[in-house]
mmCIF file of C-alpha atoms in Angstrom:
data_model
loop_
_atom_site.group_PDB
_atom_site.id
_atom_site.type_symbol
_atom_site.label_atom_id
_atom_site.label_comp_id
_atom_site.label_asym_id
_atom_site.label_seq_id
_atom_site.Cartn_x
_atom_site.Cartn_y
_atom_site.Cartn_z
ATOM 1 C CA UNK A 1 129.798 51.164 148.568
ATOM 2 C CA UNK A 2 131.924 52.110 145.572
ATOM 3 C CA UNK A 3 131.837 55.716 144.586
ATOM 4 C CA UNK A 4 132.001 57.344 140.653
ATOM 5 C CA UNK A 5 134.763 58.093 139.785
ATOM 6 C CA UNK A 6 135.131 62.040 139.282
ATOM 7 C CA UNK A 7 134.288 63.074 135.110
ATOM 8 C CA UNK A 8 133.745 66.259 133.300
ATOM 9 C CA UNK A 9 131.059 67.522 131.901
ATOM 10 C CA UNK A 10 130.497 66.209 128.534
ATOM 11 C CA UNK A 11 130.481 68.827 125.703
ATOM 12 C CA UNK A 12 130.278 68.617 122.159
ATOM 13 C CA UNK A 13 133.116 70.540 119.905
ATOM 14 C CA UNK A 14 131.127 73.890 118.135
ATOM 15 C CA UNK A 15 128.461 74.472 121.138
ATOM 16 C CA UNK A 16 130.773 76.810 123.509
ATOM 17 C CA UNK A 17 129.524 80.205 123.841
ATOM 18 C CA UNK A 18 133.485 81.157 123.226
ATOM 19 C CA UNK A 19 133.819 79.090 120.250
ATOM 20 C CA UNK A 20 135.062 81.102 117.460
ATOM 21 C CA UNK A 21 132.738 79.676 115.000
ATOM 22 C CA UNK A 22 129.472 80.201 117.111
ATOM 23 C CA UNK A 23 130.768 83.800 117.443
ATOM 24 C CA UNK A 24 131.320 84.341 114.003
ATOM 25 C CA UNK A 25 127.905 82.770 112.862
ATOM 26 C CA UNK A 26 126.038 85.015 115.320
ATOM 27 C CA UNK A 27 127.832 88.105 114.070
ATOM 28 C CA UNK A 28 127.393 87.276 110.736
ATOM 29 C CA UNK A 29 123.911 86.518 110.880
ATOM 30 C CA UNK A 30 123.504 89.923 112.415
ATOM 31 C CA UNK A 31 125.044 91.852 109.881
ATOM 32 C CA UNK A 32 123.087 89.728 107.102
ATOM 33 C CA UNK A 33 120.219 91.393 108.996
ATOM 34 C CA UNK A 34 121.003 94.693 109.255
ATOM 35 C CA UNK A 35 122.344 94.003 105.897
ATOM 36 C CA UNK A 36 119.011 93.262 104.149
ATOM 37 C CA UNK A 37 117.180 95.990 106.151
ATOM 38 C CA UNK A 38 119.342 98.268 104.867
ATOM 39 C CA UNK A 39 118.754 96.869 100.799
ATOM 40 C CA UNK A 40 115.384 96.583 101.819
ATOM 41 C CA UNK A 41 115.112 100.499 102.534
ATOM 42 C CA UNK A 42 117.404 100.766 99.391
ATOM 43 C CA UNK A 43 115.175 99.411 97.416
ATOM 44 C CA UNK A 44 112.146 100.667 98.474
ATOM 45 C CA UNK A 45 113.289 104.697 97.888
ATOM 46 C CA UNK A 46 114.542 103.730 94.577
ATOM 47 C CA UNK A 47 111.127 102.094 93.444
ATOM 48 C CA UNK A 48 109.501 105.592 94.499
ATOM 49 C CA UNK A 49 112.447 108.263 92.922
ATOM 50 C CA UNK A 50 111.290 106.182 89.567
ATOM 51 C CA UNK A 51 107.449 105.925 90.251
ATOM 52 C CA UNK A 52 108.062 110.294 90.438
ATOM 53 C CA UNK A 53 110.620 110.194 87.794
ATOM 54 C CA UNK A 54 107.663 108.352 85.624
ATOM 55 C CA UNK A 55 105.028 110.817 85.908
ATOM 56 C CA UNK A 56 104.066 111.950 82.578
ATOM 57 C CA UNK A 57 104.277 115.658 81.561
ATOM 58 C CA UNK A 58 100.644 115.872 80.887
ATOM 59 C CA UNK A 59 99.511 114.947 84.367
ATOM 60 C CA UNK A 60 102.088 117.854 85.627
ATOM 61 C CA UNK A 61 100.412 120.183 83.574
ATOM 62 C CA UNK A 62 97.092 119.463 84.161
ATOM 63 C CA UNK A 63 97.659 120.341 88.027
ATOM 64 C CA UNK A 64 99.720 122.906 87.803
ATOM 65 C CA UNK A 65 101.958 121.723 90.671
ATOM 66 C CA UNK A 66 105.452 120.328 90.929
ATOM 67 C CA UNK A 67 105.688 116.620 90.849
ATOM 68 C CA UNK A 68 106.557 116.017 94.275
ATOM 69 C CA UNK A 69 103.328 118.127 95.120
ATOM 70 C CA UNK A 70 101.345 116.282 92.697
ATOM 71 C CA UNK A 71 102.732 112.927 94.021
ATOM 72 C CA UNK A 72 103.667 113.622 97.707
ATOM 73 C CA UNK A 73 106.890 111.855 96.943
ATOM 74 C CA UNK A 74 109.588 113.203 98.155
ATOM 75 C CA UNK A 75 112.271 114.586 95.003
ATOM 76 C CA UNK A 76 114.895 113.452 97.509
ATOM 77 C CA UNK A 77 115.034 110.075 99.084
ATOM 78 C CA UNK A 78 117.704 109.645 102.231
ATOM 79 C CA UNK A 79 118.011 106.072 102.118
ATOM 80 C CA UNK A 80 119.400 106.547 98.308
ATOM 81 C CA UNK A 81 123.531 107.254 97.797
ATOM 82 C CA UNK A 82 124.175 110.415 96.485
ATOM 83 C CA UNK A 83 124.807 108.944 93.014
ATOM 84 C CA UNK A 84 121.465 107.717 93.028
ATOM 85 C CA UNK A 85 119.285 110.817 94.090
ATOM 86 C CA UNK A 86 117.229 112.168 91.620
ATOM 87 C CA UNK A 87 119.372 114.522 88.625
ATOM 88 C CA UNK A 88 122.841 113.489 89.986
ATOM 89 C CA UNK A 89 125.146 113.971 87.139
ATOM 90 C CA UNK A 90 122.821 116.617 85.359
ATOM 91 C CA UNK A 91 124.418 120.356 85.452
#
């Protein structure tokens, strides 16, 4: 009876989990993530500082309350940078 010779494992060249280019696809697919959650949040409390930044005067006036009372929006929006909250730059 002949016996097999002794052989390694057969692997392919990029499949390791200690391959440094499956290591830097998985962390860069996780920061593209948290990346886009982040723009998505972003984008989302910029789209409502203009939708209270649009109300028109007349609408204020009629109910006599503030415009983030007459919206429920929020005048300032965390997810924004400062430079982006509502009457940066105004003195």
């Amino acid at each position: 009876m002949m016996s097999k010779p002794y052989s390694l494992p057969e692997t392919s060249i990029g499949t390791s989990d200690h391959d440094p280019r499956t290591l830097a696809q998985g962390w860069l697919a996780r920061w593209l993530c948290r990346l886009q959650g982040s723009v998505a949040k972003v984008e989302q409390a910029h789209a409502l500082r203009c939708e209270l930044a649009s109300l028109p005067p007349n609408v204020l006036s009629d109910t006599g309350s503030s415009p983030e009372d007459a919206s429920g929006i929020a005048s300032h929006q965390p997810d924004l940078p400062f430079f982006m909250q509502s009457g940066f730059g105004r003195r």
